[in-house]
CSV table of C-alpha atoms (C1' of nucleotides) in Angstrom, one decimal:
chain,number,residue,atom,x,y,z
A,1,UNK,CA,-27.7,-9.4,39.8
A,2,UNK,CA,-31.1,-7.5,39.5
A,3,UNK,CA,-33.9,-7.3,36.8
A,4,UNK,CA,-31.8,-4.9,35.0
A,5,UNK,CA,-28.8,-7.4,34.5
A,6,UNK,CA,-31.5,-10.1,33.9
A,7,UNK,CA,-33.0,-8.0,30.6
A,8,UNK,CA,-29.4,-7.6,29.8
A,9,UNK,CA,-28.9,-11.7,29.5
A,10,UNK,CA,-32.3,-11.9,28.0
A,11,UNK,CA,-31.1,-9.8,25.1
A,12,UNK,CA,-27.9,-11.0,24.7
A,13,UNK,CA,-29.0,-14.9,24.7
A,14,UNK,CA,-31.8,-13.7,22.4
A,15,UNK,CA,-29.3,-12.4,19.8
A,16,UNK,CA,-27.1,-15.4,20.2
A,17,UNK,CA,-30.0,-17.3,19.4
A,18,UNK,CA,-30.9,-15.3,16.2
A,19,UNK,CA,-27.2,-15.2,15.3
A,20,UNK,CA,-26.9,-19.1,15.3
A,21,UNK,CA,-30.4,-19.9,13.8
A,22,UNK,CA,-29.3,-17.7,10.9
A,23,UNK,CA,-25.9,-19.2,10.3
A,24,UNK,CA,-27.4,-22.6,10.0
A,25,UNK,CA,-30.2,-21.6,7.4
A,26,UNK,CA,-27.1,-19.7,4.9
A,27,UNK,CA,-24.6,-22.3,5.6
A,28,UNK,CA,-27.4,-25.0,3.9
A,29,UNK,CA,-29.3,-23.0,1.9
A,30,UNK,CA,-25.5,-22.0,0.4
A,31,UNK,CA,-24.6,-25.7,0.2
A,32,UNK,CA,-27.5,-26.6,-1.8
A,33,UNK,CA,-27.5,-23.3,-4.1
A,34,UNK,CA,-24.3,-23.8,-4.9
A,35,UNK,CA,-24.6,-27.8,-5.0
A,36,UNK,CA,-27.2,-27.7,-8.0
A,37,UNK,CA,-27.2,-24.0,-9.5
A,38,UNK,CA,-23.8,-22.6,-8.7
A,39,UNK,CA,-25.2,-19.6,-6.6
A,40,UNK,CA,-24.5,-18.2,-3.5
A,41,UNK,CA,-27.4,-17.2,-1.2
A,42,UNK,CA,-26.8,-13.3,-1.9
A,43,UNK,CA,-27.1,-14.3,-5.7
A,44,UNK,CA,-30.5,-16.1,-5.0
A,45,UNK,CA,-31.6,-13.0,-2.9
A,46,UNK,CA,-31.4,-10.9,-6.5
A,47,UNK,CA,-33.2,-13.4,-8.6
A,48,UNK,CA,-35.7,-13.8,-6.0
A,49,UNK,CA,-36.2,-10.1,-5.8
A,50,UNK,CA,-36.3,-9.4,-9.2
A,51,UNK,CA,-38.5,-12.2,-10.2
A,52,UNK,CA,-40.8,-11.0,-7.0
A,53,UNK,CA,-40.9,-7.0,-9.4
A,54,UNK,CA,-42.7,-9.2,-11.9
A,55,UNK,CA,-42.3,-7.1,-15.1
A,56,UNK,CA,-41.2,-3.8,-13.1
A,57,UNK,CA,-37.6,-3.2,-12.8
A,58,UNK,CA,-35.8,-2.1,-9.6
A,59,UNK,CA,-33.0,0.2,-9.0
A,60,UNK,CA,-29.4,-0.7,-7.2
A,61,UNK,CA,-30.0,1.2,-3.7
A,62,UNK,CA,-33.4,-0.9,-4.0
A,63,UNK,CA,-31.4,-4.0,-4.5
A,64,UNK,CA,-28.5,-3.0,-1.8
A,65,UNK,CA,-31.4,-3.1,0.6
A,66,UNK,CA,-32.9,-5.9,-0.2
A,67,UNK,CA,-29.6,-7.7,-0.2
A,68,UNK,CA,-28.7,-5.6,3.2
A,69,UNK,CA,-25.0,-5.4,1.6
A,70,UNK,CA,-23.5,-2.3,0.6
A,71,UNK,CA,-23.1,-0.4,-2.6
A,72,UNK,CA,-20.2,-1.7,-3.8
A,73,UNK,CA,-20.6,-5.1,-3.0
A,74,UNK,CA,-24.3,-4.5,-5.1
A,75,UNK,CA,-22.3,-3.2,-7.8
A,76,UNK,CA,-20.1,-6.1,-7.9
A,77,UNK,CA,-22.6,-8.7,-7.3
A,78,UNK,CA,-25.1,-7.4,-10.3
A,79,UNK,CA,-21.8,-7.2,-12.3
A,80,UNK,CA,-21.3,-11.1,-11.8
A,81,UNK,CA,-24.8,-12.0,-12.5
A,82,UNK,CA,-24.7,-9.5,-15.7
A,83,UNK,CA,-21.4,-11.7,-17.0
A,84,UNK,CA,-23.4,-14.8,-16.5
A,85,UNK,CA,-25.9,-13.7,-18.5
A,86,UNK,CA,-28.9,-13.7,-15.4
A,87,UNK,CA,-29.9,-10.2,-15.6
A,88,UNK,CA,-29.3,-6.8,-17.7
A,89,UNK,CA,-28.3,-3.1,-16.8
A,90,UNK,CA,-30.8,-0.3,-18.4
A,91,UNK,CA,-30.3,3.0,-17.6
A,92,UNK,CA,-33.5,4.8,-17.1
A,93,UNK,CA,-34.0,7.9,-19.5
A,94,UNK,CA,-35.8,10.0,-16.1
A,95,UNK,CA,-32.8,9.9,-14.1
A,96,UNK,CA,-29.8,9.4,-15.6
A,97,UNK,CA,-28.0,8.7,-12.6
A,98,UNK,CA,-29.9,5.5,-11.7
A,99,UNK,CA,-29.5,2.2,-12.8
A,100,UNK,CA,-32.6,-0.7,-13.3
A,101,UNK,CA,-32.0,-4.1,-14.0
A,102,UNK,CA,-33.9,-7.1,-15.3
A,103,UNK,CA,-34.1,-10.6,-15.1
A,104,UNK,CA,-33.2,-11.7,-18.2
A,105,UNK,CA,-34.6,-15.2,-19.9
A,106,UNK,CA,-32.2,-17.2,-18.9
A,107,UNK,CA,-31.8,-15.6,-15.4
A,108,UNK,CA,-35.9,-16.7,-15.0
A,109,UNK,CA,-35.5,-19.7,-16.1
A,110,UNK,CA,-32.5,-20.3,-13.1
A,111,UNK,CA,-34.8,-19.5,-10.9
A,112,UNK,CA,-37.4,-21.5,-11.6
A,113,UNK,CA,-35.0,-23.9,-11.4
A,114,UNK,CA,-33.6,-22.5,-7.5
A,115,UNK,CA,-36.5,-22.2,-6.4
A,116,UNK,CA,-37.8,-25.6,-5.6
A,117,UNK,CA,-33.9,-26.1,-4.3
A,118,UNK,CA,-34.4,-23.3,-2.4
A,119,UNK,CA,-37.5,-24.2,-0.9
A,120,UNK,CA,-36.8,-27.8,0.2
A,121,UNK,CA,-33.6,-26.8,2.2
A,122,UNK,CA,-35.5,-24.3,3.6
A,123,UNK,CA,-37.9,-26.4,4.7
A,124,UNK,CA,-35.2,-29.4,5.8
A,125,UNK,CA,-32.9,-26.6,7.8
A,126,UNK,CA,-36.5,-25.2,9.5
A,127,UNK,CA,-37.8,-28.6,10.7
A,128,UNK,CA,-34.0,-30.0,11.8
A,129,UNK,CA,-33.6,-26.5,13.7
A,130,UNK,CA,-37.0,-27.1,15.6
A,131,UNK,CA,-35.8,-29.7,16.9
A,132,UNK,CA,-33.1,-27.9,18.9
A,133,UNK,CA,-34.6,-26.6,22.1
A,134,UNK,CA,-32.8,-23.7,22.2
A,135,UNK,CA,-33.7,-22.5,18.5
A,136,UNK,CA,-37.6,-23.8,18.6
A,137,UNK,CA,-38.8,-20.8,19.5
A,138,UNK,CA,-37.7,-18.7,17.5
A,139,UNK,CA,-38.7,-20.8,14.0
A,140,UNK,CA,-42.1,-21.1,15.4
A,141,UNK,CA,-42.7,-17.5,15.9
A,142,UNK,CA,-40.7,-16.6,12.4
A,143,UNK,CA,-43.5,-19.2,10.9
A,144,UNK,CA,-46.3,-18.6,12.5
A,145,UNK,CA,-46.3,-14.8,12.6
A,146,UNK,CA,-46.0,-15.0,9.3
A,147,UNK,CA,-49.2,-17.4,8.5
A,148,UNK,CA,-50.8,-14.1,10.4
A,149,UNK,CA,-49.5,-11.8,8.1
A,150,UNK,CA,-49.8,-13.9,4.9
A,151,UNK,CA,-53.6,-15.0,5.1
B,1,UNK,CA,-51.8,-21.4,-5.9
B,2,UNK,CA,-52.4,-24.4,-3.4
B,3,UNK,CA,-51.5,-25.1,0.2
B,4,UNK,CA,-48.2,-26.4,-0.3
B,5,UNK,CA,-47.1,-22.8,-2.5
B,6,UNK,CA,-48.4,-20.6,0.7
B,7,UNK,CA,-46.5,-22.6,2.8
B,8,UNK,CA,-43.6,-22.5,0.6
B,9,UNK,CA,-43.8,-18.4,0.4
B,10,UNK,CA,-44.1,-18.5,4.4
B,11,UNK,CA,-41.4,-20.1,4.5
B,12,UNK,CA,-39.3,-17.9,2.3
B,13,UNK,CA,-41.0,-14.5,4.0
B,14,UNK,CA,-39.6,-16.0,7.2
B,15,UNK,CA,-36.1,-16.6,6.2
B,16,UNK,CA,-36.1,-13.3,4.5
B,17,UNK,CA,-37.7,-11.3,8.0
B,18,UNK,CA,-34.7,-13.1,9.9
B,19,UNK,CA,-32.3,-12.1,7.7
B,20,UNK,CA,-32.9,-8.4,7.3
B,21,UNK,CA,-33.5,-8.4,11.2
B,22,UNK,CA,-29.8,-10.2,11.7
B,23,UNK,CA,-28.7,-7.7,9.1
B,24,UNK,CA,-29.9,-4.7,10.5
B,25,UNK,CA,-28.5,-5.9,14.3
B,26,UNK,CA,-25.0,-6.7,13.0
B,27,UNK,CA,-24.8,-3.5,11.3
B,28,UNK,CA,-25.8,-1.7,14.3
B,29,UNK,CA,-23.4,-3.7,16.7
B,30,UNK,CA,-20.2,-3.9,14.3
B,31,UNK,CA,-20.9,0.4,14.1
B,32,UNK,CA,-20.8,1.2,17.7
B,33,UNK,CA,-18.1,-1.7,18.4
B,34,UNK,CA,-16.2,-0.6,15.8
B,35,UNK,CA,-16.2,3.0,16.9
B,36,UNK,CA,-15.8,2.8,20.6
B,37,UNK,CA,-13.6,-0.2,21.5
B,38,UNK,CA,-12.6,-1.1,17.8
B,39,UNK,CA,-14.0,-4.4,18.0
B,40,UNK,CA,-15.6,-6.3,15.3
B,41,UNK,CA,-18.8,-8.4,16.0
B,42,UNK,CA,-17.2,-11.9,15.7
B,43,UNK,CA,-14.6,-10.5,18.1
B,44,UNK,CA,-17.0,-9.2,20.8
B,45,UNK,CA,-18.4,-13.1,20.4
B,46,UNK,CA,-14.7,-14.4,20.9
B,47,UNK,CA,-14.3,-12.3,24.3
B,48,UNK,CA,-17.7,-12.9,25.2
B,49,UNK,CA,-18.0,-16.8,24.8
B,50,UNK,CA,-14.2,-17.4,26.7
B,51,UNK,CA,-15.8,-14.4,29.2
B,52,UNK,CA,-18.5,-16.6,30.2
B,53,UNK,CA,-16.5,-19.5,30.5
B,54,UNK,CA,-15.3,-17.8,33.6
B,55,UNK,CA,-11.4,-19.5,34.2
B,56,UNK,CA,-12.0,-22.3,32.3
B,57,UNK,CA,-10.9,-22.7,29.0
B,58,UNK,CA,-12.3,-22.7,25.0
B,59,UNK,CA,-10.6,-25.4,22.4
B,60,UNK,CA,-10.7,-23.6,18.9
B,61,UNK,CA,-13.7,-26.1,17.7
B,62,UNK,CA,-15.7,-24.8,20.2
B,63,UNK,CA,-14.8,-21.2,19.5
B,64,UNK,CA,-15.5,-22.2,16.0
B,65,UNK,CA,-18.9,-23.3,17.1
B,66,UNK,CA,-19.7,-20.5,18.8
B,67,UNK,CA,-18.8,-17.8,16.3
B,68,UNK,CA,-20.3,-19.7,13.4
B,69,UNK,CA,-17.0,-19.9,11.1
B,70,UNK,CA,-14.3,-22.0,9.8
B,71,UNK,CA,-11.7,-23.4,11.2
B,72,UNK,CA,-8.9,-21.3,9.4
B,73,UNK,CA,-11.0,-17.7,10.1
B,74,UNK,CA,-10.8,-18.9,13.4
B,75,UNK,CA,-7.3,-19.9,14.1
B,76,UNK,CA,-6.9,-16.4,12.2
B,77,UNK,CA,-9.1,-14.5,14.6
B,78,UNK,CA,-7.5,-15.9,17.5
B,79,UNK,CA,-4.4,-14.8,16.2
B,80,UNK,CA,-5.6,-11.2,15.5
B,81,UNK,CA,-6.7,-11.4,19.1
B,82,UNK,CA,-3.6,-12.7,20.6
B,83,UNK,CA,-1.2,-9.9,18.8
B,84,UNK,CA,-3.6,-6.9,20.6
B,85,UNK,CA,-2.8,-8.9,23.5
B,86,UNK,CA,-6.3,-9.7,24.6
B,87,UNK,CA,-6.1,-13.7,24.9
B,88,UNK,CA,-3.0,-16.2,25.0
B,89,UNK,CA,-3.1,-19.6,23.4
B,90,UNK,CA,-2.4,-22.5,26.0
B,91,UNK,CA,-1.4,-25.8,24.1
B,92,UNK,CA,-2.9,-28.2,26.6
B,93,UNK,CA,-0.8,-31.2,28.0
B,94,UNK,CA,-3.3,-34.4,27.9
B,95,UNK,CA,-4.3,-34.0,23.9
B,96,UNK,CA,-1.0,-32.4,22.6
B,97,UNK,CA,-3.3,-31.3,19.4
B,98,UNK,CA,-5.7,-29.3,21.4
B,99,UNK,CA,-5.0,-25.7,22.0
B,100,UNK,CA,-6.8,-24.0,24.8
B,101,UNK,CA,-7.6,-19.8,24.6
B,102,UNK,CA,-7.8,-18.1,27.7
B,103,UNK,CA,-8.7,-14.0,28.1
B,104,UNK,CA,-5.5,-11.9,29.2
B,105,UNK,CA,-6.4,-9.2,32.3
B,106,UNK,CA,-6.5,-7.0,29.2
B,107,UNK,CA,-8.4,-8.7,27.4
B,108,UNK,CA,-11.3,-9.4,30.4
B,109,UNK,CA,-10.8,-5.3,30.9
B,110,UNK,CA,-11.5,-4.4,27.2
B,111,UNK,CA,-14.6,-6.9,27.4
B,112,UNK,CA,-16.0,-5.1,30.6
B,113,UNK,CA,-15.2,-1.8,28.8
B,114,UNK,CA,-17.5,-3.7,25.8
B,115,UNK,CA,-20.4,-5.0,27.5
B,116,UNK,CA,-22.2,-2.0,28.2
B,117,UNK,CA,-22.0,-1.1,24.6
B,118,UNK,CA,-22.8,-3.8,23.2
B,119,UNK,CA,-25.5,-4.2,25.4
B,120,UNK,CA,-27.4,-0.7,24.7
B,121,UNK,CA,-26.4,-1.0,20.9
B,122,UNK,CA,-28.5,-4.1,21.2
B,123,UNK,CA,-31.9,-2.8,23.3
B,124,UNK,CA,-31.8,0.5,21.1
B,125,UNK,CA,-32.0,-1.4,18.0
B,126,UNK,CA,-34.2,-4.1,19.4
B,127,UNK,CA,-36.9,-1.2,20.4
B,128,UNK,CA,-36.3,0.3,17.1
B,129,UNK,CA,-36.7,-3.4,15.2
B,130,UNK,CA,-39.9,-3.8,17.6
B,131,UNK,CA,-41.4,-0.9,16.0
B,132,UNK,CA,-41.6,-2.5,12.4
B,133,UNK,CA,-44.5,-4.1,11.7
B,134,UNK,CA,-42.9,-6.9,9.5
B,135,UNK,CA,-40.1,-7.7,11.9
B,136,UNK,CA,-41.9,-7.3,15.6
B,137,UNK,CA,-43.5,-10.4,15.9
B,138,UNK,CA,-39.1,-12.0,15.8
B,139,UNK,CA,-38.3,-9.3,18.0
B,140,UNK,CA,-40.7,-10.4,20.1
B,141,UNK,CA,-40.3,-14.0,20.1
B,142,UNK,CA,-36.8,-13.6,20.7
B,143,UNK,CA,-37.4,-11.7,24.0
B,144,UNK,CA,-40.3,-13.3,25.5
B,145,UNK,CA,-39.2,-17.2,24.7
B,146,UNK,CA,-35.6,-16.3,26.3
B,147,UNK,CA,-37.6,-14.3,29.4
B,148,UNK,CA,-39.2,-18.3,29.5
B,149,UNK,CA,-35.6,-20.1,29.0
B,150,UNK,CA,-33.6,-18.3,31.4
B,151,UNK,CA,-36.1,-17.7,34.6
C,1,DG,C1',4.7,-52.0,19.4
C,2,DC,C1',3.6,-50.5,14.6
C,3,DG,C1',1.2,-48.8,10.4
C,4,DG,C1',-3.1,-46.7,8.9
C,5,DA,C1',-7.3,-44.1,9.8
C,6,DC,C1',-8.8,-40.1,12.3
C,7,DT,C1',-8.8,-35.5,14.6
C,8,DA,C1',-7.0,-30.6,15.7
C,9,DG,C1',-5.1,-26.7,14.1
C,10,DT,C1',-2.6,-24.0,10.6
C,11,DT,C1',-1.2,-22.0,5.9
C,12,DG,C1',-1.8,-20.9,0.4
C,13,DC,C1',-4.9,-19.1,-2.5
C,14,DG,C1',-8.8,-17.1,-4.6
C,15,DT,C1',-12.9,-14.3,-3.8
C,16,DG,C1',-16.5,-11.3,-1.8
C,17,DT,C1',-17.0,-7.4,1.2
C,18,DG,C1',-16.9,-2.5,3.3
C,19,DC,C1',-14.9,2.1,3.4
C,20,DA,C1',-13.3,6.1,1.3
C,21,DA,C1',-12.6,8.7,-2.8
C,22,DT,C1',-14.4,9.6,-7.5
C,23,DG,C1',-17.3,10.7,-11.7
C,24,DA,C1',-21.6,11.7,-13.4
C,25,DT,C1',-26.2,13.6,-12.9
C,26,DT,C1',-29.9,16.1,-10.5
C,27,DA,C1',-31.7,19.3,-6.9
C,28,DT,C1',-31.4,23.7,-4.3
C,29,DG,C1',-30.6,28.4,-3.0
C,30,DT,C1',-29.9,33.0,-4.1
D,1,DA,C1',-28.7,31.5,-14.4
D,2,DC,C1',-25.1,29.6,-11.8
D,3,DA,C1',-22.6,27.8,-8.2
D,4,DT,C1',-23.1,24.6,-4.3
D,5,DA,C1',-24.9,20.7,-2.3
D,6,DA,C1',-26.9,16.2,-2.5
D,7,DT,C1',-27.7,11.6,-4.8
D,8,DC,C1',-26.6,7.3,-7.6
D,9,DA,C1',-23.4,4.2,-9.0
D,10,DT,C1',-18.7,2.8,-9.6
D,11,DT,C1',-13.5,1.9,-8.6
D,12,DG,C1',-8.9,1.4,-5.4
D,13,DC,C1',-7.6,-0.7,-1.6
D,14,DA,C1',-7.2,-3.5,2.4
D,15,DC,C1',-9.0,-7.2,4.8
D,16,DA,C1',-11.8,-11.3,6.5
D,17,DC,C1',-13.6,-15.4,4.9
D,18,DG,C1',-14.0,-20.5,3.0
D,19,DC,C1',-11.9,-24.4,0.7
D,20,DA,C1',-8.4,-27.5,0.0
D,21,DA,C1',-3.9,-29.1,1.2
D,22,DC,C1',-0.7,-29.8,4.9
D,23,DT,C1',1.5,-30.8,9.6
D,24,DA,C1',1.3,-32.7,14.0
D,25,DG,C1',-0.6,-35.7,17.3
D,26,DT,C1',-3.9,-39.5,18.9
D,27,DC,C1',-6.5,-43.8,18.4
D,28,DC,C1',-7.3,-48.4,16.7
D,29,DG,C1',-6.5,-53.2,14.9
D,30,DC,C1',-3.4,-56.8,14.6
DNA sequence: GCGGACTAGTTGCGTGTGCAATGATTATGT
DNA sequence: ACATAATCATTGCACACGCAACTAGTCCGC
C-alpha cells in the first residue's frame, strides 16, 4: 500500500463524499418542490435559469447544459413546462434551426413562488449535512468559496 | 438586496457548482465504465461497497444506503447483477427477512478488472474539473479534507 | 401463545432518461 | 453554384427509477 494507492482512496472517498452530499440535497430539495409547487428539481433548474436571462432568451443546447441532461430529455422537459403553461417556444428568425424560450407570466410568477421553497430547504439540507462529519467539509468549502467569488 | 438575499444566492451558486461538478464526474465515469467493462455507475458502487466489505456481507438497506436509491431499484439492481453472475443473494438464517449479497469470484475479478478504470476516469476528470475556475475551489476541498480524513 | 404493529424485500405501474436515427437548416469546400 | 458536411432540435425505443401496494417474517403487549 504506497502513496500511489493512498491518492487512489483519497479520490475515491472524495467522490463518494460528493456523490452522497448531492443525493441528500435533490432527494429534499425534490420533496419540497414537489410538496408545494409540483416540480421536480430539473424543472426548477429551467425556471431558475431562465428567470436568471432576465429579459434575454436562451437556446436548448444552452439549457441542456445548464440542466447537464441530454437533448432529448431537454426537449421533453421544455415540452412539459410548455403544456403547463411555464414557458414559450420562439423560433429565432437568424437561425432557423435554433429554438429560444421564455418564461412566460405565469411561469415567473411560479418561481417567485419556488424560490423562497427552494431556498429554505436548501438552507435546512446544508446546515443538517454539516453536521455529518464526513460531509462537513465539503459544504463548508462549496459555501465559503463561494462568499470569495460572490463579494 | 440585503444580507440574507446574498446568502440566499450563495447558497443556490453552491448547490448549482456541486451539481454540474457531480454531473460532469458521472458522465465521465458511466462513459468509460460503460465502454470497457459495461458497467454502469450505480453498479461499479454495488461491487465496490460489497468489495470493501471484504467476506463479510451487505443487507439490501445498506446497499440502498450506499447507492443512494430505493428500495425496489435496488432489489432490481441486485438482480441485474446476480443474472451476469457477479454476486449471489444469501437469505440469512437469524432474521429470515434479511437477505445478505455477497461478490461471486467473478464478480470480485470484473471489479479488479474495474478499479483501475474507474480510478484514472476519476483523477483525469478531477485535474480537468481543477482547472475551472468556478468548480476548483470543490475539487479541491474534496481532495485536501479527505487527504485530512483518511491519514 | 396469539393478534396487531412493524420491518425487509419484492412486484405493478407510470414516467423521465439516454442513445441512435431522422428532419430541417446553415456552413464549407471546390 | 452545388454538393457535402456540420449543427440544432425532435422522435422511436429500450431501460432504470420512484411510489404505492403487497408478501413474508419478526417483535411487542396482554
Amino acid at each position: 500500500m504506497g502513496i500511489a494507492d493512498d491518492a487512489v482512496e483519497i479520490r475515491a472517498r472524495g467522490w463518494r463524499t460528493l456523490a452522497a452530499l448531492h443525493a441528500l440535497i435533490e432527494a429534499e430539495l425534490e420533496r419540497a418542490l414537489a410538496e408545494s409547487v409540483q416540480l421536480s428539481v430539473v424543472e426548477y433548474t429551467v425556471l431558475d435559469a431562465l428567470s436568471r436571462q432576465d429579459g434575454w432568451h436562451m437556446r436548448m443546447q444552452q439549457l441542456a447544459r445548464a440542466t447537464a441532461l441530454s437533448p432529448s430529455a431537454t426537449t421533453r422537459l421544455v415540452t412539459r413546462l410548455e403544456d403547463r403553461g411555464l414557458l414559450t417556444r420562439i423560433l429565432c428568425a437568424d437561425d432557423r434551426r435554433g429554438i429560444y424560450t421564455e418564461l412566460t407570466p405565469s411561469g415567473r410568477e411560479l418561481f417567485e413562488r419556488a424560490h423562497p421553497i427552494h431556498d429554505e430547504a436548501l438552507a435546512r439540507v446544508l446546515a443538517e449535512a454539516g453536521g455529518r462529519p464526513e460531509l462537513a467539509p465539503v459544504v463548508h468549502a462549496l459555501q465559503g468559496s463561494q462568499v470569495l467569488a460572490g463579494a
